[in-house]
mmCIF file with all atom_site columns, C-alpha atoms in Angstrom:
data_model
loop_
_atom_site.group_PDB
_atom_site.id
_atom_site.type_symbol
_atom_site.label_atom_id
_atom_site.label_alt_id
_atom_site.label_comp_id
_atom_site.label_asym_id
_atom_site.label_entity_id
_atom_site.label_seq_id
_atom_site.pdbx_PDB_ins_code
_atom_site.Cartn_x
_atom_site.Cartn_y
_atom_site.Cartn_z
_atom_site.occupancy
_atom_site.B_iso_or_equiv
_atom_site.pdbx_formal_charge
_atom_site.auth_seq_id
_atom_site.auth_comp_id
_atom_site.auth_asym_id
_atom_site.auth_atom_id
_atom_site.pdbx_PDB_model_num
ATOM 1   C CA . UNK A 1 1   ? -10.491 17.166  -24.652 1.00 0.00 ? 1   UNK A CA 1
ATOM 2   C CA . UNK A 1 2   ? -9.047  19.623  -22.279 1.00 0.00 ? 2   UNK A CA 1
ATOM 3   C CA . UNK A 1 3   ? -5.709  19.973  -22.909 1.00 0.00 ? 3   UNK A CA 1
ATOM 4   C CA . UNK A 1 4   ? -3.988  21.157  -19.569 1.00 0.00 ? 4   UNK A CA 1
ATOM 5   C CA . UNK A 1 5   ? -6.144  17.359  -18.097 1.00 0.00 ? 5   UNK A CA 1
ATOM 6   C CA . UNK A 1 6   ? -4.363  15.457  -20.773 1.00 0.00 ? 6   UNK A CA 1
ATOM 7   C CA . UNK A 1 7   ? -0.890  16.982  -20.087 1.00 0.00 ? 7   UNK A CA 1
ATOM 8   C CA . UNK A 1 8   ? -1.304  16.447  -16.693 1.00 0.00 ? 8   UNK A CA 1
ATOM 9   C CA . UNK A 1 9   ? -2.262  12.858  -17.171 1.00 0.00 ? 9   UNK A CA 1
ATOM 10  C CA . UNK A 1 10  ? 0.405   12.307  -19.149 1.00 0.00 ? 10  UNK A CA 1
ATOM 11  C CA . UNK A 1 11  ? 2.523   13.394  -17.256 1.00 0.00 ? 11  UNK A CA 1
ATOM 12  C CA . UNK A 1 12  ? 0.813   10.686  -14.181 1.00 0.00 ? 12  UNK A CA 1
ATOM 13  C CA . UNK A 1 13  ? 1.863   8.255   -17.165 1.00 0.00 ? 13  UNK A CA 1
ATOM 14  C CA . UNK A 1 14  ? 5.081   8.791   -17.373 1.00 0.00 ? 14  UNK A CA 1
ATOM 15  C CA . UNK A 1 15  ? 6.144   9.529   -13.962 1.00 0.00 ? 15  UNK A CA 1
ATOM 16  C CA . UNK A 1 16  ? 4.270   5.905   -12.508 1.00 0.00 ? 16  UNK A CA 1
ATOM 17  C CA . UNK A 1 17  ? 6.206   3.843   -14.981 1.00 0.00 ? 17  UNK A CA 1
ATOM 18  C CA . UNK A 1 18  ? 9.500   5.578   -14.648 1.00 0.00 ? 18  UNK A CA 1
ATOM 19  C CA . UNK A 1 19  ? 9.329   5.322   -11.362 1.00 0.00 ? 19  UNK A CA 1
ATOM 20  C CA . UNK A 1 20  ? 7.805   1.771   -11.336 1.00 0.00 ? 20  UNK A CA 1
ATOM 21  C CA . UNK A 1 21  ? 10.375  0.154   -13.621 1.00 0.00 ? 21  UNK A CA 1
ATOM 22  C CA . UNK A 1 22  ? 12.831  1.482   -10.897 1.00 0.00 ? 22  UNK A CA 1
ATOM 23  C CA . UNK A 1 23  ? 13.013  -1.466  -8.832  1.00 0.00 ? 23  UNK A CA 1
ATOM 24  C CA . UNK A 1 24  ? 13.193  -4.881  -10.663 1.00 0.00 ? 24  UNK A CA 1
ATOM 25  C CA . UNK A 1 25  ? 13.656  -7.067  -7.550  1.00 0.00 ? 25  UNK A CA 1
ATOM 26  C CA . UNK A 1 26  ? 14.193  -7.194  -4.260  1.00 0.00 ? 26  UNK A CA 1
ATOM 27  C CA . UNK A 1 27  ? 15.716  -10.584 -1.643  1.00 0.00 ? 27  UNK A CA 1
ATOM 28  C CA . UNK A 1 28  ? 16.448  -11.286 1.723   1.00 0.00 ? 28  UNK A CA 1
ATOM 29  C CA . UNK A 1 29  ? 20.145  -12.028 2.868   1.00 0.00 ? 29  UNK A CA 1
ATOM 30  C CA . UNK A 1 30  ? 19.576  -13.996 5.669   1.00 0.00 ? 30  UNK A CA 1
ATOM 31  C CA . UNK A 1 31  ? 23.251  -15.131 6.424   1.00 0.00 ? 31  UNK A CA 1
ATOM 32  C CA . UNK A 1 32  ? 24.142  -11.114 6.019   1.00 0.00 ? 32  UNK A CA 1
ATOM 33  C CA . UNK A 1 33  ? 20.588  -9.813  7.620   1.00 0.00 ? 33  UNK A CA 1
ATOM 34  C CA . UNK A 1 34  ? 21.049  -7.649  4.404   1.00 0.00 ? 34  UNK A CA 1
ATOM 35  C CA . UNK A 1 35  ? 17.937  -6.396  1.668   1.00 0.00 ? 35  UNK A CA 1
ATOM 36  C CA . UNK A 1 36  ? 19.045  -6.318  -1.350  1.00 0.00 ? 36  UNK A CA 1
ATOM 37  C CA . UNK A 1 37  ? 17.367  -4.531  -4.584  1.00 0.00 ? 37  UNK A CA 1
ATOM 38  C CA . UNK A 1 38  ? 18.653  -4.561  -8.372  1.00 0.00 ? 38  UNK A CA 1
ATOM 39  C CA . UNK A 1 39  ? 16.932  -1.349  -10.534 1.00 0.00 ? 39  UNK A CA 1
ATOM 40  C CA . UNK A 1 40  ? 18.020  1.761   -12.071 1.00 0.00 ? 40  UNK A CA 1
ATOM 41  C CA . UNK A 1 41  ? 19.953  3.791   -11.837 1.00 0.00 ? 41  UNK A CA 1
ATOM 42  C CA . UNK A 1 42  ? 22.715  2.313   -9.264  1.00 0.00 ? 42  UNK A CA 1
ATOM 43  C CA . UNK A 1 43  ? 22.094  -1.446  -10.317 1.00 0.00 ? 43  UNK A CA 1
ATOM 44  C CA . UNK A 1 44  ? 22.485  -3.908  -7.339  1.00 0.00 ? 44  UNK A CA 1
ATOM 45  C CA . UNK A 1 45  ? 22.191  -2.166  -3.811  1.00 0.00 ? 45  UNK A CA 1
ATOM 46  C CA . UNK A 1 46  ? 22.431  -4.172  -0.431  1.00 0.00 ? 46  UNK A CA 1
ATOM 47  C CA . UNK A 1 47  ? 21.726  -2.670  2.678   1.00 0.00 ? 47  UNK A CA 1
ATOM 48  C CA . UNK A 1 48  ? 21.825  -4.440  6.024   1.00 0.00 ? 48  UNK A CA 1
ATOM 49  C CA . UNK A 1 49  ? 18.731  -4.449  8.506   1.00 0.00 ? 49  UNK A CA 1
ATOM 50  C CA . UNK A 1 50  ? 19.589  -2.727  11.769  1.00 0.00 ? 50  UNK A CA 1
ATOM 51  C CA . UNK A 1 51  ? 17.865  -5.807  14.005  1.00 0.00 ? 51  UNK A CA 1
ATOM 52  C CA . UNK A 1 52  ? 17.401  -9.207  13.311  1.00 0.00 ? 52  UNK A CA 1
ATOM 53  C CA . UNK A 1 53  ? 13.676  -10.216 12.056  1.00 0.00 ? 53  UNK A CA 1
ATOM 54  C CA . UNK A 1 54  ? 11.843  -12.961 12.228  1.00 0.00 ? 54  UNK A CA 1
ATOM 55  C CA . UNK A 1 55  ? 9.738   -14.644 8.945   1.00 0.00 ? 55  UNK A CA 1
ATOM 56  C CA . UNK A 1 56  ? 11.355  -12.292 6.832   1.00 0.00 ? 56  UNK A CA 1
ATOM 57  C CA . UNK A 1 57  ? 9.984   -12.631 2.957   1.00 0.00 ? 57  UNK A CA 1
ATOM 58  C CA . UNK A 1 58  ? 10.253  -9.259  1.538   1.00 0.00 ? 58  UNK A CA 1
ATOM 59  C CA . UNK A 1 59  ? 7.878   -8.100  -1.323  1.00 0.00 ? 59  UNK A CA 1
ATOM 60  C CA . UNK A 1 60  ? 7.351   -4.691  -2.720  1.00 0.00 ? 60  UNK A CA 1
ATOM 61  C CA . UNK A 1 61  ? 4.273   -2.424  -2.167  1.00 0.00 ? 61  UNK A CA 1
ATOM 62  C CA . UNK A 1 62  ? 2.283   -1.766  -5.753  1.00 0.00 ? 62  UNK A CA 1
ATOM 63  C CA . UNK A 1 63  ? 4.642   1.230   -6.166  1.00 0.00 ? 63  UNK A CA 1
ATOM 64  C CA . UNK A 1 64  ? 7.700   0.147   -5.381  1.00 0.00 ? 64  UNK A CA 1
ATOM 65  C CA . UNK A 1 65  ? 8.212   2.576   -2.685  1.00 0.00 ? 65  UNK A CA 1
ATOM 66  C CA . UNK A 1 66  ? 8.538   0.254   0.407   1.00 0.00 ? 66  UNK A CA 1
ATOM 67  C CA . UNK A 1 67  ? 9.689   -3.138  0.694   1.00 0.00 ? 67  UNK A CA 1
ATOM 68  C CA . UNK A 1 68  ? 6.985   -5.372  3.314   1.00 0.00 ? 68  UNK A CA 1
ATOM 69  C CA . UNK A 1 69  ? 9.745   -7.012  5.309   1.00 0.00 ? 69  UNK A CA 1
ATOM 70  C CA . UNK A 1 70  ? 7.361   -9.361  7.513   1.00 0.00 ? 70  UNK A CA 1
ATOM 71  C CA . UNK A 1 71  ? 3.525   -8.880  8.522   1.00 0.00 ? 71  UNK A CA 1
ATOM 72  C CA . UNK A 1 72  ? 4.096   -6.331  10.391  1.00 0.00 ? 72  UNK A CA 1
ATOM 73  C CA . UNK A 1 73  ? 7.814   -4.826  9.540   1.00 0.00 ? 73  UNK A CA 1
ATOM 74  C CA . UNK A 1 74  ? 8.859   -2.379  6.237   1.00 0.00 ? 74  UNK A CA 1
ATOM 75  C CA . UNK A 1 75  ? 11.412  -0.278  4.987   1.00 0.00 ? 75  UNK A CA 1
ATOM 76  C CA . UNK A 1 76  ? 11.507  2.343   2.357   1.00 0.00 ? 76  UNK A CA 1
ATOM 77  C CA . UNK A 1 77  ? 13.555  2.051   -0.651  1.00 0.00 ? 77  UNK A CA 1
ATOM 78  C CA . UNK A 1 78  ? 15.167  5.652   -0.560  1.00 0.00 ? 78  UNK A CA 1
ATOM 79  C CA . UNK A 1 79  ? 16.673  4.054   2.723   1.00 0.00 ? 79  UNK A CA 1
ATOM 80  C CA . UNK A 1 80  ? 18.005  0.815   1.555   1.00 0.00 ? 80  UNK A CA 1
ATOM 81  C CA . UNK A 1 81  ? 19.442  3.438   -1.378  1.00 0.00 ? 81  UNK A CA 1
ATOM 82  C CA . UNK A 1 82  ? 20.843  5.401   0.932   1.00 0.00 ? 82  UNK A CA 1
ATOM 83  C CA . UNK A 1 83  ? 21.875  3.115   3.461   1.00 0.00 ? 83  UNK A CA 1
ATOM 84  C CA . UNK A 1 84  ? 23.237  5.600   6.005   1.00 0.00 ? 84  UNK A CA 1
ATOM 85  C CA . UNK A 1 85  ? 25.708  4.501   8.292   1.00 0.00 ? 85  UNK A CA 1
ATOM 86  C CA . UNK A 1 86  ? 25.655  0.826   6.683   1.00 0.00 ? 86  UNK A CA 1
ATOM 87  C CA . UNK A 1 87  ? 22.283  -0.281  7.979   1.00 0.00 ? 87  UNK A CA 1
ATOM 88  C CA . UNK A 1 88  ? 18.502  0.342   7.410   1.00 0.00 ? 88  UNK A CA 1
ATOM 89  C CA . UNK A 1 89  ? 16.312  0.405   10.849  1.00 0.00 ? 89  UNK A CA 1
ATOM 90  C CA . UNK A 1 90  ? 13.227  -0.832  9.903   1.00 0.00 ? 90  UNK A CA 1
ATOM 91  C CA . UNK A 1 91  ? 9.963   0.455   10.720  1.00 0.00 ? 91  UNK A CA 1
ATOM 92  C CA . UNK A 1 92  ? 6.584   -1.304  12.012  1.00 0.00 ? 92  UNK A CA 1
ATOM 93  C CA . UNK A 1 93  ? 2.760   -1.040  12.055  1.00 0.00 ? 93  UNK A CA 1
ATOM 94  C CA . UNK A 1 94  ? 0.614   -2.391  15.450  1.00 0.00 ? 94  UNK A CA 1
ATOM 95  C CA . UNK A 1 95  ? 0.590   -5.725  15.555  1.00 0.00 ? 95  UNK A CA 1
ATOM 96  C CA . UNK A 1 96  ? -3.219  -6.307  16.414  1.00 0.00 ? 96  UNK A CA 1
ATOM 97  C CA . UNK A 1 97  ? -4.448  -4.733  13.088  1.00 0.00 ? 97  UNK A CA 1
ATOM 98  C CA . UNK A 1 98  ? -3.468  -7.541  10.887  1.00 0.00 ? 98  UNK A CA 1
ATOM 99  C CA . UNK A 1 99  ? -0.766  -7.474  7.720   1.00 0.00 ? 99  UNK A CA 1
ATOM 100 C CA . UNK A 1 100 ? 0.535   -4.640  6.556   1.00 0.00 ? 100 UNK A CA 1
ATOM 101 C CA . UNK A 1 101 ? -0.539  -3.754  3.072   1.00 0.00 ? 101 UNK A CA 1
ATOM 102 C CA . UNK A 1 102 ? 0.737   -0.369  1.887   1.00 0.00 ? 102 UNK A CA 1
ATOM 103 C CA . UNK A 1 103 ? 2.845   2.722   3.701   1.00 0.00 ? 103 UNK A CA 1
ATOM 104 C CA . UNK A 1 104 ? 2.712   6.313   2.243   1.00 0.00 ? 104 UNK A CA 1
ATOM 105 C CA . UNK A 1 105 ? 6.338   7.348   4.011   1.00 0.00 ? 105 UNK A CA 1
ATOM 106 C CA . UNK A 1 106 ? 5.407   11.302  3.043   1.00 0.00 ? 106 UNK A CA 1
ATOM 107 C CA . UNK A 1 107 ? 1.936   11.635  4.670   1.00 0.00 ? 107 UNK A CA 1
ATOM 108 C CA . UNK A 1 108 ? 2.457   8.779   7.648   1.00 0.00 ? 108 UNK A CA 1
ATOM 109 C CA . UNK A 1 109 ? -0.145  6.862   7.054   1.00 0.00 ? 109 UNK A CA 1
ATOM 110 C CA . UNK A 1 110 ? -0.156  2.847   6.648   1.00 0.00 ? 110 UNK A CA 1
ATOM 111 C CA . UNK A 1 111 ? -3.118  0.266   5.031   1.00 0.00 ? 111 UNK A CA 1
ATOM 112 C CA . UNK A 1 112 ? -3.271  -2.754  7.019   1.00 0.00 ? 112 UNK A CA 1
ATOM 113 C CA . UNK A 1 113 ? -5.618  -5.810  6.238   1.00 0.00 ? 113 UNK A CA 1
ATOM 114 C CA . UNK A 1 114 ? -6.815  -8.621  8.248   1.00 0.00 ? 114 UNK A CA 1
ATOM 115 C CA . UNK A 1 115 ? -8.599  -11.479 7.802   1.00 0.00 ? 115 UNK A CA 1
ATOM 116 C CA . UNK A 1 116 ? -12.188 -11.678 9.833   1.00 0.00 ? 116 UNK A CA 1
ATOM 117 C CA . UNK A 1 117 ? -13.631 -14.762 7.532   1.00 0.00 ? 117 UNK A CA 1
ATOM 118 C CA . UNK A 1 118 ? -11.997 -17.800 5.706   1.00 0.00 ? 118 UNK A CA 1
ATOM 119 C CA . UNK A 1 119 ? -14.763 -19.446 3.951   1.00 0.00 ? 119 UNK A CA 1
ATOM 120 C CA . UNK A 1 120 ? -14.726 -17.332 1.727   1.00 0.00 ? 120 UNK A CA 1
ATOM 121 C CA . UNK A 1 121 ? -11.307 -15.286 3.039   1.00 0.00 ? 121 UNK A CA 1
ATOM 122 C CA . UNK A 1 122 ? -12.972 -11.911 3.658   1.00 0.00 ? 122 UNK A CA 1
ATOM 123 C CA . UNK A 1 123 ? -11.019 -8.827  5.014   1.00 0.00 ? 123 UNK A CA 1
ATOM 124 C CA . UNK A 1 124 ? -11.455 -5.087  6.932   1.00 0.00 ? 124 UNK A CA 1
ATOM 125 C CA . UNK A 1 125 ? -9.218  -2.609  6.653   1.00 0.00 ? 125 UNK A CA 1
ATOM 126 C CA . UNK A 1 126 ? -7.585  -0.454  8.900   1.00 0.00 ? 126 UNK A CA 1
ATOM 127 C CA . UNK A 1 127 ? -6.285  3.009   7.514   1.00 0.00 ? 127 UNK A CA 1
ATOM 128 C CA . UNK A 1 128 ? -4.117  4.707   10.328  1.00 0.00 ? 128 UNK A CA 1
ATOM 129 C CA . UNK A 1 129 ? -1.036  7.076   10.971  1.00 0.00 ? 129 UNK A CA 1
ATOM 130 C CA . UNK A 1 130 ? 2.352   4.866   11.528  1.00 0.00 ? 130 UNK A CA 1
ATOM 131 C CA . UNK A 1 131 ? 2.184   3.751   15.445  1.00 0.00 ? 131 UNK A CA 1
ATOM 132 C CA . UNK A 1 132 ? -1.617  3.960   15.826  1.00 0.00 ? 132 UNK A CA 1
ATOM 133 C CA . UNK A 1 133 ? -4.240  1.364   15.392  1.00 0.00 ? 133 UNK A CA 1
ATOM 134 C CA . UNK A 1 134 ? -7.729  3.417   14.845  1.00 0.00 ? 134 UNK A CA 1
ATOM 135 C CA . UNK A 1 135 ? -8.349  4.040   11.477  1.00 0.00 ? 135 UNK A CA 1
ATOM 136 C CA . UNK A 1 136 ? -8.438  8.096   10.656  1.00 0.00 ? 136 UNK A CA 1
ATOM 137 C CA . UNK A 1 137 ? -12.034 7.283   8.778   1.00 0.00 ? 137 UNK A CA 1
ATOM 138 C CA . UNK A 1 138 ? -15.152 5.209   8.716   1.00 0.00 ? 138 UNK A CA 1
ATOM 139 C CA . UNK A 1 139 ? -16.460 3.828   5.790   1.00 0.00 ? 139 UNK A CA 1
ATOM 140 C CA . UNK A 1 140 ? -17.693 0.340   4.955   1.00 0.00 ? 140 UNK A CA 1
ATOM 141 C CA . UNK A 1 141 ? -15.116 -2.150  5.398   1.00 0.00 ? 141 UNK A CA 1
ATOM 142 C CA . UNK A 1 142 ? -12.477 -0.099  7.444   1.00 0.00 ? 142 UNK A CA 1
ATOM 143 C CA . UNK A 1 143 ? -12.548 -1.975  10.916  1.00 0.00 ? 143 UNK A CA 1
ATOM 144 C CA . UNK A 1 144 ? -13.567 -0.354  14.047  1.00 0.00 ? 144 UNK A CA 1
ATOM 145 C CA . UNK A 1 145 ? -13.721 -1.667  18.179  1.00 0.00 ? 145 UNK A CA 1
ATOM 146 C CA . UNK A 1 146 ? -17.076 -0.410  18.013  1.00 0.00 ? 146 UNK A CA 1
ATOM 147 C CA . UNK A 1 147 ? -18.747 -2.894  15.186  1.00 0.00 ? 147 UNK A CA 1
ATOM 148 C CA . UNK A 1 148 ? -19.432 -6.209  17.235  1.00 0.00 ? 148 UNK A CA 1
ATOM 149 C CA . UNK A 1 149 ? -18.261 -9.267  15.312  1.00 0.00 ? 149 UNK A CA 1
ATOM 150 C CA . UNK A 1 150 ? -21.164 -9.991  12.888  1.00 0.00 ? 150 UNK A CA 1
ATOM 151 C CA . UNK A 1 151 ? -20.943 -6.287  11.219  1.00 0.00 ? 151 UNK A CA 1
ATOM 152 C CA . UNK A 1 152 ? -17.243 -6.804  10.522  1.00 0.00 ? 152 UNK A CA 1
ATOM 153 C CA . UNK A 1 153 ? -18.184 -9.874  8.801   1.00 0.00 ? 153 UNK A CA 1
ATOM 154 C CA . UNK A 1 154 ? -20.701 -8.503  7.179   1.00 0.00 ? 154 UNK A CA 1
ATOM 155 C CA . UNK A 1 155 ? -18.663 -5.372  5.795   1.00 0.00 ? 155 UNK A CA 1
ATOM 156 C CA . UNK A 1 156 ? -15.962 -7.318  5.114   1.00 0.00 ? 156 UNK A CA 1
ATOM 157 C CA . UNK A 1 157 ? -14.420 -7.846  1.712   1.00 0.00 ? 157 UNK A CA 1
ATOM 158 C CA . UNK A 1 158 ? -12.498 -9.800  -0.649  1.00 0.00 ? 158 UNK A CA 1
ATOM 159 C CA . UNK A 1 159 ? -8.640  -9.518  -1.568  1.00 0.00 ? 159 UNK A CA 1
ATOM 160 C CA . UNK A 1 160 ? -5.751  -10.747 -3.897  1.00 0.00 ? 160 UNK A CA 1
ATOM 161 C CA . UNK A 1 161 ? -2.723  -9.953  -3.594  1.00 0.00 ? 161 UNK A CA 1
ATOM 162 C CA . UNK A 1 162 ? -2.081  -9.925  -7.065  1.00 0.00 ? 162 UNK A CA 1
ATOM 163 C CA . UNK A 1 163 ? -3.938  -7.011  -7.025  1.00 0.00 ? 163 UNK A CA 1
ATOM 164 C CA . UNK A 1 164 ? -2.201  -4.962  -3.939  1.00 0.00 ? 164 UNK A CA 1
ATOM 165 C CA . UNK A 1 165 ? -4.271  -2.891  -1.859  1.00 0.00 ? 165 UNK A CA 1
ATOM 166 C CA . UNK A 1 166 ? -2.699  0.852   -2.168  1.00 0.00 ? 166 UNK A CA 1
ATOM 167 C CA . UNK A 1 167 ? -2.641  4.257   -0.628  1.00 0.00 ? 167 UNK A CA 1
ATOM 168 C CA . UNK A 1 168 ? -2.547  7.135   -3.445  1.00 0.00 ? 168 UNK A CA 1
ATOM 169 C CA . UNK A 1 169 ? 0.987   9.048   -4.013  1.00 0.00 ? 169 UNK A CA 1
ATOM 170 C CA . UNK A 1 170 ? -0.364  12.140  -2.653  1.00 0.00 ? 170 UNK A CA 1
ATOM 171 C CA . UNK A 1 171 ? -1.559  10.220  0.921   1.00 0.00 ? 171 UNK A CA 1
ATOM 172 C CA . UNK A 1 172 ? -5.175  11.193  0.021   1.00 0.00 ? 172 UNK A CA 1
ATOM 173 C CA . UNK A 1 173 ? -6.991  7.672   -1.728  1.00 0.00 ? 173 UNK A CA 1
ATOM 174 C CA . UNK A 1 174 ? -7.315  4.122   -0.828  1.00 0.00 ? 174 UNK A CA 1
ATOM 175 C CA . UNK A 1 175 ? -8.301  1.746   -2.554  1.00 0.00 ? 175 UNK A CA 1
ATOM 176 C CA . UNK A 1 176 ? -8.107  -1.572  -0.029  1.00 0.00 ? 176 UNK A CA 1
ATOM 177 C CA . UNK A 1 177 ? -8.638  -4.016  -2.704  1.00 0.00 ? 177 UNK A CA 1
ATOM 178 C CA . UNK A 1 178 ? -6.351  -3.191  -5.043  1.00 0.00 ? 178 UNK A CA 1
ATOM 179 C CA . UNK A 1 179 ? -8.857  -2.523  -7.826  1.00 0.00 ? 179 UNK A CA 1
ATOM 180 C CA . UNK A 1 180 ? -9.057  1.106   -7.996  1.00 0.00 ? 180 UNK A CA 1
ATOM 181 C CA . UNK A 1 181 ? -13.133 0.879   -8.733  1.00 0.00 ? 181 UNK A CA 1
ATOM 182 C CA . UNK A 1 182 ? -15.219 3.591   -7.706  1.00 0.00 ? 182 UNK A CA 1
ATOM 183 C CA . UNK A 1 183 ? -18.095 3.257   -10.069 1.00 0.00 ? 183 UNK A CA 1
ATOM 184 C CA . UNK A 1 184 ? -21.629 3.315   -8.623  1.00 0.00 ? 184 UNK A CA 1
ATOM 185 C CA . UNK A 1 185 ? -21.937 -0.393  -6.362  1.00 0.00 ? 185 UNK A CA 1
ATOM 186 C CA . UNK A 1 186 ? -18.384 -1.319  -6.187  1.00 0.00 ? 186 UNK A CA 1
ATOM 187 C CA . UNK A 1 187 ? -17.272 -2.548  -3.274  1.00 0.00 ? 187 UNK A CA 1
ATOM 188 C CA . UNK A 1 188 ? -15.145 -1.439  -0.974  1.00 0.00 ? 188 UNK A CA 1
ATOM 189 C CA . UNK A 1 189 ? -14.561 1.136   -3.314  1.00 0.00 ? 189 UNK A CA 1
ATOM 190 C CA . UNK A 1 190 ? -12.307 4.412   -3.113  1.00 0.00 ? 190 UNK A CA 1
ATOM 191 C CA . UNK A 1 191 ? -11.857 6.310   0.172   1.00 0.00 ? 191 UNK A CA 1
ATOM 192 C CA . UNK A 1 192 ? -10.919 10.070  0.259   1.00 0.00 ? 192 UNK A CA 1
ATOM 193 C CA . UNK A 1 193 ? -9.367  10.631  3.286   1.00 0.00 ? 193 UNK A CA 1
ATOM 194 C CA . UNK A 1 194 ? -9.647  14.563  2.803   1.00 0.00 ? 194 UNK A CA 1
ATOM 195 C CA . UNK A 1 195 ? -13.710 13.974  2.753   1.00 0.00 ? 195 UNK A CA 1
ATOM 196 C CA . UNK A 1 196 ? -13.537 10.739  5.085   1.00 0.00 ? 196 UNK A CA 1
ATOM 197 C CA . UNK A 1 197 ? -15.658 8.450   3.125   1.00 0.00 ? 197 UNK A CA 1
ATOM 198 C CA . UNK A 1 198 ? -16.175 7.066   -0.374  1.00 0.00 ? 198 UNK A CA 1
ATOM 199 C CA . UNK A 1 199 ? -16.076 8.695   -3.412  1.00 0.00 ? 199 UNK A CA 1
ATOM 200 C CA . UNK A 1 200 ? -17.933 7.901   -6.815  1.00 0.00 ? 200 UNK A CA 1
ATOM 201 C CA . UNK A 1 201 ? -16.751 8.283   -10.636 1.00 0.00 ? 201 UNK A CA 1
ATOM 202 C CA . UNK A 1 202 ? -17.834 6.697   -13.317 1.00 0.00 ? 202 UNK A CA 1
ATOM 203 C CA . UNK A 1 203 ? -15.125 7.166   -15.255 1.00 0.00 ? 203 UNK A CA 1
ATOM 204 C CA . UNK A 1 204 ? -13.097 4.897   -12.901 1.00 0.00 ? 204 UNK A CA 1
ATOM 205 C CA . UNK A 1 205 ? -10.221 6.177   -9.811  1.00 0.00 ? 205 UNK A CA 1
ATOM 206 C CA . UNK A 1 206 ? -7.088  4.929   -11.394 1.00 0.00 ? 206 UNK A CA 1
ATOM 207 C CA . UNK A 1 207 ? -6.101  8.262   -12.444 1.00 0.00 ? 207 UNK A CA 1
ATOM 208 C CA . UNK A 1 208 ? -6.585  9.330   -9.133  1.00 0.00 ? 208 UNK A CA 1
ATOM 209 C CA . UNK A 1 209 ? -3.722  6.815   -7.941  1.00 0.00 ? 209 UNK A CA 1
ATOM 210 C CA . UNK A 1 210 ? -1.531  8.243   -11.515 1.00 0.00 ? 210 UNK A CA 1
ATOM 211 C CA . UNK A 1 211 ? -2.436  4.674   -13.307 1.00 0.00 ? 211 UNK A CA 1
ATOM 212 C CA . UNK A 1 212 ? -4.042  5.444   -16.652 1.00 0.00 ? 212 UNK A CA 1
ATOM 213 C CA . UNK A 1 213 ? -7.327  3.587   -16.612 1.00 0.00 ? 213 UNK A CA 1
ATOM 214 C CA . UNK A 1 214 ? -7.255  0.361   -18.957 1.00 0.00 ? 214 UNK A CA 1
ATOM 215 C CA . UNK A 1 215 ? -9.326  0.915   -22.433 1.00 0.00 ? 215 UNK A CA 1
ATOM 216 C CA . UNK A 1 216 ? -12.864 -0.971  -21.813 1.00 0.00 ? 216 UNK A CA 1
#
């Protein structure tokens, strides 16, 4: 085995679970309009939101990086950390492109899902820079204003959320389903945003998103 591959997978290893072990939970005030978070290293944190929200049930993103406020509405955790000035203003993807899935704060970019079909629930995607609505590439299953309403159906997919859809650390994969599979017929697979379209391994993607792949 190459050894500078495993170091640097190790290193993936131990930097996810650090990191994801960070956060342990996170609530909604709603008599203080306050977030609050409990994780290491500062213990219990509470940071009030800068505007009153509506619907508010927050939930982390699969990395613990942002906290999904409402549909629409999220915050990132170095903020609520932070809380500068005694308040966290919190920040928002279009409303017409459905829920909000999964933010990557460095690169700018936001996942959003929304549901096209209910029997069975079936999703597109939308994969856009924070305050835009068209999607930065087309693939399968990433919606566009141009596919009339029987092609989004048809390329649409399905979704649990106990599998979160996710945008890679480095801003550069998605994997809209959550499941990280970019073997040869999954579906909707891995998108490189770098190439703008899918990508194929058959060794799996969830390196690729610093998750060491599960032992078959």
């Amino acid at each position: 085995m190459n050894i500078g591959k495993y170091i640097c997978v190790s290193l993936w290893f131990v930097a996810f679970h650090v990191f994801a072990d960070d956060v342990d939970f996170v609530r909604f005030d709603a008599s203080a309009n306050a977030i609050v978070i409990n994780g290491a290293p500062v213990g219990v944190k509470r940071c009030s939101l800068a505007k009153r929200l509506t619907h508010v049930a927050p939930r982390l993103n699969w990395d613990k990086n942002v906290i999904i406020l409402t549909d629409v509405d999220f915050v990132n955790v170095s903020d609520v950390r932070t809380c500068s000035g005694g308040s966290v203003e919190p920040s928002h993807i279009p409303r017409k492109v459905g829920f909000v899935v999964d933010v990557n704060p460095k690169r700018k970019i936001y996942l959003a899902l929304d549901l096209v079909s209910v029997s069975p629930m079936a999703f597109t995607a939308t994969v856009a820079k924070l305050g835009q609505t068209r999607s930065i590439l087309s693939a399968p299953g990433v919606f566009s204003e141009k596919m009339g309403d029987e092609k989004v159906k048809e390329e649409a997919f399905g979704y649990l959320e106990s599998t979160p859809g996710r945008i890679s650390p480095n801003g550069r994969y998605v994997s809209a389903d959550g499941s990280m599979d970019c073997r040869v017929g999954a579906y909707p697979g891995v998108w490189d945003l770098d190439l703008g379209k899918n990508i194929t391994r058959e060794d799996g993607c969830e390196a690729l998103f610093n998750v060491v792949a599960k032992q078959q």
